[in-house]
Structure formats: C-alpha cells, structure tokens
Amino acid sequence: MKTINKFGLILLTSISVLLSSCSKSDSGGSSIPETGSYIQANVAGSNFQSSGDFFSGTFSSSSMNISGTSTDGKSLNIQLYPLSGTTLTTGTYNINSTSQNGGGLTFIDVNTTTFSVVTFSSVNCDNSIGTLEITYIDSAKIEGTFSCAAKEVKADESCNGDTKNITNGSFRLLLN
C-alpha cells in the first residue's frame, strides 16, 4: 500500500509541475491572434487587446479607421487620412498635431463603476507624439505597428492632464 501511495504522490506532483510550467505567453502579456483582425498595445504598463466582436475597422486606399474595445471600459482608436491626396502605403506616418496626415490615436478609459470618462489623444495636444507604421498591405489585409505619448484631453479641451504612454502597439485589419 505504501508503494501505491508513493507512486500516486509522485504522479500527482509530476502532473502539477507540468501544468504549472505551461504559460500562455513568455512575456506575460497578450499573445497576437494568429488569425482575424485585432488591435493590441501596452497602455501605461497594462496590456490592451481587442479582436472579434470587440473590433471594427475600415480601409480604403485613402483612409483607415480601426477601433477596439475591451470589457473593462477601455477603447483604442486609430484614424489615418493622408492630407496630400495620396494613397496609404507601407511606411511610417506621424500621428500628432503637427503631422502632415489627418488622423491620430485616441485612448478612452471609462470607469465602469462611476462611468466617468477620461480621453487621451495623440492629435489634440501640441505636446503629444506618435507614429504608426504600416508594415504590410495588400488586397486581403493591412498590418502595422504604433506607439505614442497621448495626452489627457480635459472637458475644456486643455491638455494639462496626465500622459498615457502607448507602446508595442500592433494591428491587423482583414479587408474581405
């Protein structure tokens, strides 16, 4: 009987060690979906990801709009419109108040208890900076990366509030 108990204990310990050593992501963050449209980023140290029914996007040769929402009251929106009348192609675009492109990045944080809303933008405030790089584009999808230091836009439209650093952003928009 002692042999069976030892064997059972060793088996249980081995299975526990095996299961606890598995993780979803080595970095501890969200993993990029292998298929489908998505938007994700690190926002002020917290991972944000949206896909499936919580993601929407449109693209034409001269504009792109991407919007993602999470269940905890946060949303991340990107708009890009080249003002020079050219089409969007692979390359890097500035998304701030001094850029030669229309559009920008907006992060909205809704407190789900009080329903107060705080908006951060890369385009409304002179001291916001940001870039978006379209890394791949064809008739089936558009992919890219982005980052910015978005400033809080107050109710009086002043930009003297907090800054949200948005880093390691990436997106994929399926076009069909």
XYZ file of C-alpha atoms in Angstrom:
176
model
C 0.000 0.000 0.000
C 2.880 2.384 0.770
C 4.237 1.823 -2.771
C 0.887 2.761 -4.329
C 0.634 5.910 -2.177
C 4.210 6.923 -3.108
C 3.512 6.289 -6.795
C 0.276 8.338 -6.605
C 2.055 11.188 -4.820
C 4.881 11.207 -7.373
C 2.385 11.135 -10.257
C 0.315 13.969 -8.753
C 3.443 16.068 -8.132
C 4.699 15.461 -11.677
C 1.384 16.496 -13.230
C 1.218 19.615 -11.013
C 4.736 20.673 -12.032
C 3.987 20.043 -15.701
C 0.752 22.055 -15.666
C 2.182 24.964 -13.702
C 5.160 25.299 -16.045
C 2.914 25.973 -19.047
C 2.010 29.562 -19.797
C 0.111 31.417 -22.476
C 2.920 33.846 -23.205
C 6.557 34.050 -22.197
C 6.290 37.822 -21.829
C 3.301 37.627 -19.520
C 1.265 39.758 -21.945
C -1.329 39.137 -24.554
C -0.368 36.988 -27.496
C -1.077 38.163 -31.019
C -4.033 36.312 -32.556
C -2.864 34.091 -35.401
C -5.944 34.842 -37.490
C -8.537 37.582 -37.736
C -8.485 41.305 -37.143
C -7.154 42.734 -33.877
C -5.579 45.731 -32.167
C -3.305 45.470 -29.146
C -0.870 47.605 -27.184
C 0.726 48.180 -23.825
C -1.044 51.190 -22.309
C 0.745 52.701 -19.306
C 2.048 49.269 -18.289
C -1.189 47.319 -18.837
C -1.958 45.093 -21.792
C -4.869 46.038 -24.041
C -6.196 43.717 -26.730
C -9.348 43.693 -28.801
C -10.495 41.281 -31.507
C -13.609 39.511 -32.748
C -16.874 41.284 -31.929
C -14.995 43.944 -29.944
C -13.023 45.102 -33.017
C -14.092 47.079 -36.057
C -12.208 48.643 -38.898
C -12.497 50.128 -42.364
C -9.923 50.788 -45.047
C -9.911 52.450 -48.430
C -6.893 53.459 -50.450
C -7.008 56.895 -48.817
C -8.111 56.223 -45.231
C -8.014 53.734 -42.370
C -10.113 53.577 -39.200
C -9.566 50.948 -36.506
C -11.426 50.691 -33.213
C -11.096 48.162 -30.427
C -12.950 47.907 -27.127
C -12.317 45.817 -24.026
C -14.798 44.523 -21.465
C -13.218 46.670 -18.737
C -14.242 50.006 -20.257
C -11.247 50.860 -22.412
C -11.105 51.582 -26.123
C -8.301 52.322 -28.566
C -8.999 54.058 -31.863
C -6.724 54.878 -34.804
C -7.622 57.068 -37.773
C -5.287 57.857 -40.654
C -6.028 60.101 -43.644
C -3.163 61.366 -45.812
C -3.880 65.046 -46.452
C -1.774 65.263 -49.566
C -4.301 63.283 -51.612
C -2.024 60.259 -51.845
C -2.965 56.702 -51.034
C -1.897 54.849 -47.916
C 1.116 52.633 -48.497
C 3.671 50.848 -46.336
C 5.734 53.312 -44.371
C 5.782 55.409 -41.217
C 3.177 58.111 -40.502
C 3.295 60.706 -37.735
C 0.075 60.749 -35.721
C 0.282 64.001 -33.776
C -0.931 67.593 -34.004
C 1.885 68.685 -36.336
C 1.731 65.764 -38.770
C 1.067 66.133 -42.471
C -1.567 63.397 -42.169
C -5.077 63.695 -40.873
C -5.934 61.340 -38.075
C -4.421 60.178 -34.842
C -4.744 57.818 -31.931
C -7.309 58.082 -29.125
C -7.436 56.005 -25.936
C -10.636 56.233 -23.883
C -10.828 54.938 -20.325
C -14.309 54.559 -18.813
C -14.519 53.855 -15.095
C -17.134 51.077 -15.096
C -18.192 51.910 -11.518
C -18.668 55.691 -11.757
C -18.986 55.880 -15.562
C -16.555 58.793 -15.659
C -14.628 59.065 -18.917
C -11.007 60.106 -19.467
C -9.808 60.658 -23.050
C -6.174 60.609 -24.168
C -5.200 61.759 -27.663
C -2.125 61.957 -29.859
C -3.565 64.665 -32.087
C -5.394 67.232 -29.948
C -2.392 68.366 -27.913
C 0.774 70.045 -29.172
C 2.999 68.047 -26.817
C 1.726 64.621 -27.902
C 3.890 62.496 -30.151
C 3.155 59.317 -32.016
C 3.951 57.180 -35.029
C 2.111 54.498 -36.944
C 3.909 52.205 -39.367
C 2.021 50.250 -41.998
C 4.230 47.181 -42.359
C 2.123 45.147 -44.801
C -0.702 45.936 -47.164
C -2.417 44.023 -49.957
C -5.973 43.365 -51.126
C -6.635 40.957 -48.224
C -5.210 42.712 -45.154
C -3.306 45.632 -43.686
C -0.924 45.244 -40.731
C 1.170 47.632 -38.732
C 2.634 48.879 -35.500
C 2.210 52.071 -33.480
C 3.273 53.928 -30.366
C 2.560 57.318 -28.855
C 2.568 59.509 -25.788
C -1.102 60.507 -25.663
C -2.126 63.487 -23.567
C -5.292 63.703 -21.495
C -7.847 65.985 -23.120
C -9.875 67.780 -20.440
C -13.521 68.896 -20.788
C -12.324 72.433 -21.590
C -10.112 70.879 -24.331
C -6.917 71.798 -22.485
C -4.093 69.275 -22.460
C -2.700 69.847 -18.981
C -3.576 66.394 -17.618
C -1.818 63.055 -17.493
C 0.073 61.282 -20.263
C -0.519 57.664 -21.284
C 2.470 56.006 -22.947
C 1.169 53.552 -25.505
C 3.903 51.165 -26.650
C 4.319 47.901 -28.556
C 1.081 48.510 -30.445
C 0.155 46.334 -33.388
C -2.895 45.738 -35.547
C -4.247 43.591 -38.353
C -7.308 44.528 -40.392
C -8.719 41.894 -42.721
C -10.182 43.556 -45.798
C -12.502 40.898 -47.165
